[in-house]
Tab-separated table of C-alpha atoms in Angstrom:
chain	number	residue	atom	x	y	z
A	1	MET	CA	49.946	87.093	194.601
A	2	ALA	CA	52.540	88.946	194.652
A	3	ALA	CA	54.046	87.708	191.053
A	4	THR	CA	50.751	87.634	189.219
A	5	SER	CA	49.884	90.832	190.549
A	6	LEU	CA	53.200	91.615	188.168
A	7	THR	CA	52.696	89.370	185.613
A	8	SER	CA	49.593	91.797	185.069
A	9	LEU	CA	51.365	95.127	185.998
A	10	SER	CA	54.065	93.957	183.188
A	11	PHE	CA	50.702	93.367	180.826
A	12	VAL	CA	49.008	96.413	180.786
A	13	PHE	CA	52.412	98.596	181.222
A	14	ALA	CA	53.089	96.852	177.838
A	15	ILE	CA	49.757	97.363	175.744
A	16	LEU	CA	49.958	101.168	177.086
A	17	LEU	CA	53.691	101.488	176.172
A	18	ILE	CA	52.050	100.035	172.573
A	19	MET	CA	48.809	101.683	172.372
A	20	HIS	CA	51.595	105.498	173.265
A	21	ALA	CA	53.447	104.170	170.044
A	22	LYS	CA	50.645	104.032	168.054
A	23	ALA	CA	49.004	107.361	168.972
A	24	LYS	CA	52.882	109.096	168.165
A	25	ALA	CA	53.280	107.488	164.868
A	26	SER	CA	49.758	108.170	164.255
A	27	THR	CA	51.072	112.199	164.373
A	28	CYS	CA	54.356	111.682	163.358
A	29	ASP	CA	56.507	114.626	161.455
A	30	ASP	CA	57.473	112.239	158.952
A	31	CYS	CA	54.861	110.851	157.858
A	32	PHE	CA	54.131	109.747	154.617
A	33	THR	CA	50.804	109.825	153.756
A	34	GLN	CA	49.441	106.776	150.802
A	35	SER	CA	47.924	108.756	147.093
A	36	ARG	CA	49.084	108.214	143.537
A	37	ALA	CA	50.416	109.957	141.028
A	38	SER	CA	50.852	110.942	136.937
A	39	TYR	CA	52.649	113.592	134.931
A	40	TYR	CA	51.825	116.022	132.072
A	41	PRO	CA	53.689	115.195	129.366
A	42	ASN	CA	55.529	119.001	127.588
A	43	SER	CA	58.454	119.477	125.437
A	44	ASP	CA	60.476	120.276	128.094
A	45	GLU	CA	60.104	117.896	130.533
A	46	LYS	CA	59.890	120.683	132.746
A	47	GLY	CA	57.020	122.847	134.632
A	48	THR	CA	54.486	124.879	132.893
A	49	ASP	CA	54.833	128.902	132.788
A	50	SER	CA	51.533	129.155	132.982
A	51	GLY	CA	50.724	127.807	136.851
A	52	ARG	CA	47.699	128.782	138.804
A	53	CYS	CA	50.299	129.539	142.445
A	54	GLY	CA	52.056	132.509	139.836
A	55	TYR	CA	55.755	131.484	138.900
A	56	GLY	CA	54.984	132.971	135.087
A	57	SER	CA	58.577	131.743	133.366
A	58	PHE	CA	59.798	130.880	136.466
A	59	GLY	CA	57.285	128.460	137.362
A	60	ALA	CA	59.012	126.081	134.530
A	61	THR	CA	62.655	126.035	135.718
A	62	ILE	CA	62.519	126.539	139.275
A	63	ASN	CA	64.316	123.479	141.212
A	64	ASP	CA	65.694	122.399	138.109
A	65	GLY	CA	62.348	121.746	136.942
A	66	LEU	CA	61.440	119.560	139.806
A	67	VAL	CA	57.599	120.518	139.972
A	68	SER	CA	54.147	120.202	140.281
A	69	ALA	CA	50.675	120.488	139.788
A	70	VAL	CA	48.209	119.548	142.574
A	71	SER	CA	44.768	118.967	144.085
A	72	ASP	CA	43.371	119.181	147.538
A	73	LEU	CA	47.132	120.352	148.523
A	74	TYR	CA	46.718	123.447	146.134
A	75	ARG	CA	43.915	124.744	148.244
A	76	ASP	CA	42.821	128.140	146.912
A	77	GLY	CA	47.006	128.910	146.429
A	78	VAL	CA	47.536	128.529	150.017
A	79	GLY	CA	49.361	125.462	149.314
A	80	CYS	CA	52.257	126.539	146.432
A	81	GLY	CA	55.858	126.271	146.917
A	82	ALA	CA	55.420	124.241	149.288
A	83	CYS	CA	57.516	121.217	149.289
A	84	TYR	CA	57.371	117.904	149.273
A	85	GLU	CA	58.821	114.642	148.907
A	86	VAL	CA	58.105	112.683	147.216
A	87	ARG	CA	58.651	108.528	146.339
A	88	CYS	CA	56.519	105.638	144.151
A	89	SER	CA	56.098	102.054	145.424
A	90	ASN	CA	56.054	99.876	142.796
A	91	SER	CA	59.404	97.658	143.538
A	92	ALA	CA	59.862	97.013	139.816
A	93	TYR	CA	60.623	100.013	139.357
A	94	CYS	CA	60.799	103.423	141.820
A	95	SER	CA	63.634	103.685	144.317
A	96	ASP	CA	63.307	104.819	147.734
A	97	LYS	CA	64.904	108.041	147.364
A	98	GLY	CA	61.556	109.707	145.127
A	99	VAL	CA	61.778	113.390	144.035
A	100	THR	CA	61.986	116.312	146.515
A	101	VAL	CA	59.050	118.402	144.621
A	102	VAL	CA	57.375	122.169	144.568
A	103	VAL	CA	54.229	122.789	143.677
A	104	THR	CA	53.502	125.546	141.580
A	105	ASP	CA	50.636	125.662	139.597
A	106	HIS	CA	46.286	123.032	140.472
A	107	GLY	CA	45.030	120.614	138.536
A	108	SER	CA	43.458	117.055	139.088
A	109	GLY	CA	43.934	113.934	137.762
A	110	ASP	CA	42.578	110.474	138.311
A	111	ARG	CA	43.046	110.272	142.079
A	112	THR	CA	46.062	111.864	141.808
A	113	ASP	CA	47.331	114.270	144.328
A	114	PHE	CA	50.549	115.459	142.301
A	115	ILE	CA	50.578	115.987	138.526
A	116	MET	CA	55.146	115.901	138.608
A	117	SER	CA	56.370	117.546	135.479
A	118	SER	CA	57.577	114.628	133.237
A	119	ARG	CA	61.398	115.123	134.924
A	120	ALA	CA	60.633	114.929	138.663
A	121	PHE	CA	58.379	111.654	137.338
A	122	ARG	CA	61.846	110.197	136.264
A	123	ARG	CA	63.460	111.436	139.098
A	124	MET	CA	61.784	108.604	141.246
A	125	ALA	CA	62.884	105.679	139.078
A	126	GLN	CA	65.382	103.168	140.470
A	127	THR	CA	67.913	103.803	136.993
A	128	THR	CA	68.309	105.493	133.943
A	129	ASP	CA	67.072	102.839	132.279
A	130	THR	CA	63.322	102.244	134.437
A	131	GLU	CA	62.403	105.319	133.621
A	132	SER	CA	60.210	104.928	130.288
A	133	SER	CA	58.238	101.797	132.398
A	134	LEU	CA	58.176	104.141	134.624
A	135	LEU	CA	56.409	106.716	132.193
A	136	SER	CA	55.241	103.923	130.943
A	137	LEU	CA	52.739	103.637	133.331
A	138	GLY	CA	51.809	107.426	133.637
A	139	VAL	CA	50.022	106.907	137.190
A	140	VAL	CA	50.903	105.388	140.369
A	141	ASP	CA	50.297	104.800	143.472
A	142	ILE	CA	52.887	106.525	145.898
A	143	GLU	CA	53.454	108.268	149.653
A	144	TYR	CA	54.332	112.023	150.022
A	145	ARG	CA	55.203	114.047	153.244
A	146	ARG	CA	56.717	118.014	153.347
A	147	TYR	CA	60.019	118.204	153.158
A	148	PRO	CA	62.584	120.441	153.785
A	149	ASN	CA	65.670	120.344	151.522
A	150	LYS	CA	65.276	124.062	150.657
A	151	ASN	CA	65.822	127.446	152.430
A	152	ILE	CA	63.032	129.178	152.017
A	153	THR	CA	63.540	132.039	149.332
A	154	ILE	CA	61.505	134.907	147.225
A	155	LYS	CA	62.385	136.394	143.964
A	156	ILE	CA	61.047	139.892	143.291
A	157	ASP	CA	58.625	140.410	140.370
A	158	GLU	CA	60.160	141.526	137.231
A	159	ASN	CA	57.452	144.645	137.382
A	160	SER	CA	58.361	145.755	140.767
A	161	ASN	CA	59.664	149.294	140.609
A	162	TYR	CA	59.759	151.577	143.674
A	163	PRO	CA	58.086	153.123	144.609
A	164	HIS	CA	54.472	152.222	142.739
A	165	TYR	CA	54.964	148.577	142.953
A	166	PHE	CA	56.358	145.630	144.548
A	167	ALA	CA	55.820	142.023	144.566
A	168	PHE	CA	57.535	138.580	145.536
A	169	VAL	CA	56.932	134.501	145.413
A	170	ILE	CA	57.974	132.757	147.663
A	171	TYR	CA	59.195	128.564	147.453
A	172	TYR	CA	60.859	126.311	149.326
A	173	GLN	CA	58.523	125.741	152.153
A	174	GLN	CA	58.400	123.218	153.889
A	175	GLY	CA	56.932	122.377	157.160
A	176	LYS	CA	53.187	121.456	158.410
A	177	LYS	CA	51.275	125.152	158.867
A	178	ASP	CA	50.890	127.169	156.064
A	179	ILE	CA	52.071	131.467	154.857
A	180	THR	CA	48.353	132.893	155.297
A	181	ALA	CA	50.147	136.191	155.932
A	182	VAL	CA	52.917	138.204	155.502
A	183	GLN	CA	54.410	142.092	156.511
A	184	LEU	CA	56.525	143.721	154.620
A	185	CYS	CA	58.386	145.720	157.210
A	186	GLU	CA	61.043	148.515	156.864
A	187	THR	CA	64.271	147.693	158.677
A	188	GLN	CA	65.976	151.416	160.002
A	189	ASN	CA	62.085	151.463	162.486
A	190	PHE	CA	60.617	148.001	161.737
A	191	VAL	CA	57.125	150.137	160.853
A	192	CYS	CA	55.296	147.346	159.448
A	193	LYS	CA	52.234	147.103	156.276
A	194	VAL	CA	50.979	143.413	156.186
A	195	LEU	CA	51.561	141.695	151.610
A	196	ASP	CA	48.277	141.744	149.457
A	197	ARG	CA	47.787	137.597	148.001
A	198	SER	CA	47.424	138.306	144.968
A	199	GLN	CA	47.774	134.855	143.491
A	200	GLY	CA	49.061	131.271	144.807
A	201	SER	CA	52.541	132.729	146.954
A	202	VAL	CA	52.187	135.868	144.956
A	203	TRP	CA	52.643	139.587	148.054
A	204	THR	CA	51.664	142.414	146.790
A	205	THR	CA	51.525	145.680	147.659
A	206	ASN	CA	51.239	149.148	145.650
A	207	SER	CA	53.462	151.625	147.824
A	208	PRO	CA	56.534	149.382	148.783
A	209	PRO	CA	58.563	150.743	151.934
A	210	SER	CA	61.760	152.869	151.803
A	211	GLY	CA	65.422	150.715	152.037
A	212	ALA	CA	66.920	147.309	153.398
A	213	LEU	CA	62.943	145.306	153.674
A	214	GLN	CA	63.157	142.821	156.322
A	215	ILE	CA	59.986	139.950	155.487
A	216	ARG	CA	57.911	138.785	158.236
A	217	MET	CA	55.135	135.580	157.132
A	218	LEU	CA	52.459	134.226	159.649
A	219	PHE	CA	52.520	130.993	159.503
A	220	SER	CA	48.926	128.877	160.485
A	221	ASP	CA	47.728	125.632	160.727
A	222	ASP	CA	44.409	124.444	162.828
A	223	GLU	CA	45.932	124.440	166.037
A	224	ASP	CA	49.217	127.149	165.765
A	225	GLU	CA	49.848	130.400	163.897
A	226	SER	CA	53.946	131.980	164.658
A	227	TRP	CA	55.208	134.385	162.711
A	228	VAL	CA	58.833	133.617	161.091
A	229	VAL	CA	61.338	136.126	160.670
A	230	PRO	CA	64.500	135.774	158.198
A	231	VAL	CA	67.757	135.758	159.349
A	232	ASN	CA	69.089	137.780	155.955
A	233	ASN	CA	66.561	141.333	154.584
A	234	ILE	CA	66.108	141.886	151.332
A	235	PRO	CA	68.703	145.117	150.680
A	236	GLU	CA	68.537	148.302	149.501
A	237	GLU	CA	69.045	148.290	146.389
A	238	TRP	CA	66.964	144.819	145.167
A	239	LYS	CA	66.008	144.509	141.523
A	240	ALA	CA	63.643	143.192	140.140
A	241	GLY	CA	63.686	139.943	138.935
A	242	GLU	CA	65.902	138.969	141.416
A	243	THR	CA	65.791	135.894	143.806
A	244	TYR	CA	66.687	136.007	147.118
A	245	ASP	CA	67.916	133.528	149.959
A	246	THR	CA	65.191	134.113	153.502
A	247	GLY	CA	68.233	132.339	155.337
A	248	VAL	CA	64.881	130.178	156.698
A	249	GLN	CA	63.537	126.754	156.585
A	250	VAL	CA	60.895	125.576	158.749
A	251	ASN	CA	61.230	121.792	160.570
């Protein structure tokens, strides 16, 4: 009787472990989502200078042109600047490594979440010899996940001019949360002001603070929100068009 009870308990315990593992897998941070991807061909094989995320000409060269338009992931511009690891599933042409893209635009296709630059699309191929075969497919099945690969970075808008106007774009955004608010603070007296999201990942103010500046970013999802303060400040002698590394990655 005792042996039978122990066997029964062991069986129940094993079932519970399996259920726990499945529950954990369904909510894991490293899980991939299944979808489809296509690409938009253009002359330089990179991104676009008219994307809806507001990057302008920078949108064609950001991340070495490894960029993508997205459909539902765009979410009225909140998804702009996010990094995704994307890999296709055709074993004849696709590599296991895939490609990491930055969202710079909004677009939709034939049940696709991603419309990549052709450069990014080709990067999913196993070798340079299989790139043309992959491109000829046009649309491929993929899996993707949010991916941290570089520090969150900002680029000061070329039209920024103290004290009349200050704007910047954010890219290399990681983690599962979205940046839903941004504050700009004076580093000497810590007076902060909330910036306006004018388009996609563009944050602006018509009365920028003086001196060295600190950015505070609010990361939010359906369950939680938290402020992230970058390691690096924007220097007092900031220049329009310059790019600054925040020193921060978000898992």
